[in-house]
Coordinates of C-alpha atoms in Angstrom, one line a residue:
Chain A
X1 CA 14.6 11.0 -33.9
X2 CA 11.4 12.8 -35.8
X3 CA 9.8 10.4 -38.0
X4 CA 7.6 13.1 -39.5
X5 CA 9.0 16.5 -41.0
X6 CA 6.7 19.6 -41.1
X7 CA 7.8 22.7 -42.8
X8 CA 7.8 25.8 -42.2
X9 CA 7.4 26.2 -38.7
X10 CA 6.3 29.5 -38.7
X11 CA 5.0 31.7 -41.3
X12 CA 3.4 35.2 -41.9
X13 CA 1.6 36.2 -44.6
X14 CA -1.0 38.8 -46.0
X15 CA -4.7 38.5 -46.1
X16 CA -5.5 37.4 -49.2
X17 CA -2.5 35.3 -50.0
X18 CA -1.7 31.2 -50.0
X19 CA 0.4 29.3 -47.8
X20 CA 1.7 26.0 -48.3
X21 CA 2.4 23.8 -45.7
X22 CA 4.7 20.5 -46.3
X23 CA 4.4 17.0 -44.2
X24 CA 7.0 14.4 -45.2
X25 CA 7.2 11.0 -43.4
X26 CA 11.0 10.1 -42.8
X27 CA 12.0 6.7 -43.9
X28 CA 8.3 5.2 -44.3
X29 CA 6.1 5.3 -46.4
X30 CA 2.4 6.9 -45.3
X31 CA -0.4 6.5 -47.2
X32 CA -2.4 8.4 -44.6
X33 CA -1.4 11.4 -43.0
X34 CA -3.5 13.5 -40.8
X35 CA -4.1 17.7 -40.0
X36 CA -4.6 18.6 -37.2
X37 CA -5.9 22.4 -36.6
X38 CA -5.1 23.8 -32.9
X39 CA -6.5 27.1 -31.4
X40 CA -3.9 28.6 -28.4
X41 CA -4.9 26.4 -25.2
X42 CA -7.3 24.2 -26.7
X43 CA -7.3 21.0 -28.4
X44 CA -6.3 19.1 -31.3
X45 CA -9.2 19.1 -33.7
X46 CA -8.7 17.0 -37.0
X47 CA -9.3 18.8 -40.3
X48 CA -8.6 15.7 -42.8
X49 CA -7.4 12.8 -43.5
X50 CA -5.1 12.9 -46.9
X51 CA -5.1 9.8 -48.7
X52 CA -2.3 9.3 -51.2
X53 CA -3.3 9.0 -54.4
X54 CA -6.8 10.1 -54.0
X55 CA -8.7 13.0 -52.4
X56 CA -8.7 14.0 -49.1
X57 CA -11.7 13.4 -46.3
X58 CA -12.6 16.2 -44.8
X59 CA -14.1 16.7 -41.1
X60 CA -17.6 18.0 -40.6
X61 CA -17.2 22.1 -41.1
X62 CA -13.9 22.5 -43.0
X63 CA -14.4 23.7 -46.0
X64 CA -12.5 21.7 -48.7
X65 CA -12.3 24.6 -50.9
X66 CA -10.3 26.5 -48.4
X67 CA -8.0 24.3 -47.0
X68 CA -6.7 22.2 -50.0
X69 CA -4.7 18.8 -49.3
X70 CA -3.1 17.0 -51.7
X71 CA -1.3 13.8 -50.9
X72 CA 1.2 13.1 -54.0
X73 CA 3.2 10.9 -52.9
X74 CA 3.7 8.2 -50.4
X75 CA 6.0 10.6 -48.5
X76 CA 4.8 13.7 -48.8
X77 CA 1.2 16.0 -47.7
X78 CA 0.8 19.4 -48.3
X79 CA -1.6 21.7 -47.1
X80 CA -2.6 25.0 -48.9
X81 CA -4.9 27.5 -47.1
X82 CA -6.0 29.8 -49.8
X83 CA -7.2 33.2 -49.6
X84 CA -5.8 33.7 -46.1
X85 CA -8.1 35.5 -43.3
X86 CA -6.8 36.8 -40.2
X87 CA -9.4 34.2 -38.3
X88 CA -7.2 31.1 -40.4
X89 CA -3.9 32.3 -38.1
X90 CA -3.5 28.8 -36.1
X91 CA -1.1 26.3 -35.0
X92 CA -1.3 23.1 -38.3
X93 CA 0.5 20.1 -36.9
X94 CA -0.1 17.0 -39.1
X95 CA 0.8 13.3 -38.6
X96 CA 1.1 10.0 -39.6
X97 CA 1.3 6.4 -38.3
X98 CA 3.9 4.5 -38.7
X99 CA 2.7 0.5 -40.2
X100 CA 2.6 -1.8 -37.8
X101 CA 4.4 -4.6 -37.4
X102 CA 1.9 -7.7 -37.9
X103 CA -1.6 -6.8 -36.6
X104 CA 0.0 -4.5 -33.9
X105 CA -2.9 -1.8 -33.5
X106 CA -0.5 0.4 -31.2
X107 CA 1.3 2.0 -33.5
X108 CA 0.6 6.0 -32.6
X109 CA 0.7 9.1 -34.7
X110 CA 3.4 10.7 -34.7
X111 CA 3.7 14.4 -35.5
X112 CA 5.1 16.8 -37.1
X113 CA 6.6 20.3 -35.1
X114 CA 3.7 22.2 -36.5
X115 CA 3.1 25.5 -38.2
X116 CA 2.5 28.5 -36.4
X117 CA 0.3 30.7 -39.6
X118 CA -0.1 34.3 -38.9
X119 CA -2.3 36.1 -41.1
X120 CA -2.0 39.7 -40.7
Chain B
X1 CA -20.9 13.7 -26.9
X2 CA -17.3 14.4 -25.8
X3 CA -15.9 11.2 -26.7
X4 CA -12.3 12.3 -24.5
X5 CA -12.4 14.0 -21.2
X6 CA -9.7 15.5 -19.5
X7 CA -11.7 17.8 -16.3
X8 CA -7.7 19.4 -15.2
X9 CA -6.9 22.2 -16.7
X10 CA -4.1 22.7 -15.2
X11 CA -2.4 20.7 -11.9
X12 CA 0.8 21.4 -10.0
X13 CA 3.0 19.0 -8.9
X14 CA 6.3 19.3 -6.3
X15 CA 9.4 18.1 -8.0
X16 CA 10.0 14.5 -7.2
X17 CA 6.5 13.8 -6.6
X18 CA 4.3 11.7 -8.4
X19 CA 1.2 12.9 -10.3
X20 CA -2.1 11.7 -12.1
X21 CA -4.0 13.3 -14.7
X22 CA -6.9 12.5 -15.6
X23 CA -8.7 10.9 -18.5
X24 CA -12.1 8.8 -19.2
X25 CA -13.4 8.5 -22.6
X26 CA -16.7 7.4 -24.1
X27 CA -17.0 4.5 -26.9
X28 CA -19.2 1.5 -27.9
X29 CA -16.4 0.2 -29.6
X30 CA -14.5 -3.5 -28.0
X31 CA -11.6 -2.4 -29.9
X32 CA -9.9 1.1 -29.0
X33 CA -6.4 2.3 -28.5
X34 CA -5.9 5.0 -26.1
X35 CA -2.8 7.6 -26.1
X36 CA -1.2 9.7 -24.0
X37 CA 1.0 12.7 -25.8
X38 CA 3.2 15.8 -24.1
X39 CA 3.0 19.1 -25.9
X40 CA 5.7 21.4 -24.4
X41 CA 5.6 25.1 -25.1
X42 CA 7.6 24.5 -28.8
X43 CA 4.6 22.9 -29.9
X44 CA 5.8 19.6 -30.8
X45 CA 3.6 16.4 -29.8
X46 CA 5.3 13.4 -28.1
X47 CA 4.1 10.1 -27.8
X48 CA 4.4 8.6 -24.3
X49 CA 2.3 5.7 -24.1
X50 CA -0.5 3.8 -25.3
X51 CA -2.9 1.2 -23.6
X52 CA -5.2 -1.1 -25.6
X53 CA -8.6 -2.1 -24.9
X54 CA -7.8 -5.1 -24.7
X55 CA -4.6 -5.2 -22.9
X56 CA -4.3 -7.6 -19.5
X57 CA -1.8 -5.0 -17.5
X58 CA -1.6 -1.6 -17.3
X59 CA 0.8 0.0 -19.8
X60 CA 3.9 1.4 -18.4
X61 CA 6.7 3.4 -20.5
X62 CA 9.5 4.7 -17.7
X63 CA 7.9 7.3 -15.4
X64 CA 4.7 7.0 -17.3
X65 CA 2.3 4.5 -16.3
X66 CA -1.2 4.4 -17.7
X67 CA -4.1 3.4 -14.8
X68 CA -6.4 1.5 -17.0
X69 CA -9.8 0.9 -15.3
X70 CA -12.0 0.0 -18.4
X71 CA -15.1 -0.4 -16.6
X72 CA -15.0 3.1 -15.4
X73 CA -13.8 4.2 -19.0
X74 CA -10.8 5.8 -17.2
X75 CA -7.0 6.0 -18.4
X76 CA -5.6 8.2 -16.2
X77 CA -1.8 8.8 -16.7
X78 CA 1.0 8.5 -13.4
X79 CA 4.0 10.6 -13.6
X80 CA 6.7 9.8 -11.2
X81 CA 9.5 11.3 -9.8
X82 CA 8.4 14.6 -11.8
X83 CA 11.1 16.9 -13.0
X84 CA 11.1 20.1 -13.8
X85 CA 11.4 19.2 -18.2
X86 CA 7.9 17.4 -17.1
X87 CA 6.1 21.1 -17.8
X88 CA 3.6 20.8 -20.3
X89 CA 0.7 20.2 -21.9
X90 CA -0.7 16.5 -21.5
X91 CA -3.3 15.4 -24.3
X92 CA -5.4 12.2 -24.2
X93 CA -6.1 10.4 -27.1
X94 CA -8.5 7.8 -28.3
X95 CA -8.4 5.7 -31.9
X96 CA -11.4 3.7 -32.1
X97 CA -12.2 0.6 -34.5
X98 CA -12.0 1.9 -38.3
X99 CA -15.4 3.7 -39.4
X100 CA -17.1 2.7 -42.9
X101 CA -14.7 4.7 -44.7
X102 CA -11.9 2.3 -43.0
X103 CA -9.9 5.2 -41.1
X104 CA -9.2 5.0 -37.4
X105 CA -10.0 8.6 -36.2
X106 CA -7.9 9.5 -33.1
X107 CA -9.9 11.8 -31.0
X108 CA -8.1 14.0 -28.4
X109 CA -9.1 15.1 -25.1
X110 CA -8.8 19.1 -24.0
X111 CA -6.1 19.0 -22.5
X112 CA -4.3 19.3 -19.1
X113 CA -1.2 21.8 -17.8
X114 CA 0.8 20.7 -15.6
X115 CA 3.7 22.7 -13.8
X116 CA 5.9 21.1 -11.6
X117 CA 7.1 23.5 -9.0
X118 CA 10.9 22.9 -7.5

């Protein structure tokens, strides 16, 4: 079953306006979680890394400002783009990994289902 | 420097038949973890296997097996017996040893589409 819950899955809003997008981890507890931005037919390309309990790092070229990530609890990221523009309409997928077992490195991400954002 | 290399776009494949896409990555790192992940058309990311640098024998999950030649830098990923639910997206991944800021970035490939044909 999905470890990690996105929501919504699809949203449309105005130029101008903020859209919050929620990332919950199911039954563990993630102290990281990771967005992921992804153009149609291209790649994943990681926006930040969100850090419970302290401020997100952002990748080279996102601007902090605009894409706001707070990390309030152990279960739960959210992801506001503010100010919407038509050229923010994307697919947002987050993820996190669930803690290994001992020193186990190959624990993967697992994702969310995404967010399809339409700015119109 | 593209750290992840996927050079399919897109591949076919006959139902029933095996198939192997592509994937060599770049790293001065001993210790990596590389990923394989299906995106069908929903959007949703699957995990289907993973293959560590420093893992003896190839990684296998099912139908999925990962070709690990770590001299070449190549993990290329072997579907068997496709079926027709194996349409997709296929993503390469790579996490690498934790950077000073102690996160493990995980750094995916382009991307290949495969369509298996019945």
């Amino acid at each position: 079953g999905a470890v990690v819950s996105q929501h919504p899955s699809r949203v449309i809003c105005k130029s101008g306006t903020s859209v919050k997008i929620e990332c919950r981890s199911l039954d563990f507890q993630a102290t990281t979680m990771f967005w992921y931005r992804q153009f149609p037919k291209k790649s994943l390309m990681l926006m930040a890394t969100s850090n419970e309990g302290s401020k997100a790092t952002y990748e080279q070229g996102v601007e902090k400002d605009k894409f706001l990530i707070n990390h309030a609890s152990l279960t739960l990221s959210t992801l506001t783009v503010t100010s919407a523009h038509p050229e923010d309409s994307s697919f947002y997928i987050c993820s996190a990994r669930v803690p290994p077992a001992g020193t186990a490195n190959n624990s993967p991400l697992h994702f969310g289902n995404g967010t399809r954002l339409t700015v119109t | 420097a593209q750290k992840i290399t996927q050079t399919q776009p897109g591949m076919f494949v006959q139902e029933k038949e095996a198939v192997t896409l592509d994937c060599t990555y770049d790293t001065s790192d001993p210790s990596y973890g590389l990923f394989w992940y299906k995106q069908p058309s929903s959007g949703e990311m699957i995990f289907l296997i993973y293959q560590g640098s420093y893992d003896q024998q190839n990684a296998t999950e099912g139908r999925y097996s990962l070709n690990f030649q770590k001299a070449r830098k190549s993990a290329n990923l072997v579907i068997s017996a496709s079926q027709l639910g194996d349409s997709a997206m296929y993503f390469c991944a790579m996490r690498e040893a934790p950077n000073s800021g102690g996160y493990q970035k995980v750094t995916f490939g382009t991307g290949t589409k495969l369509q298996v044909i019945p």
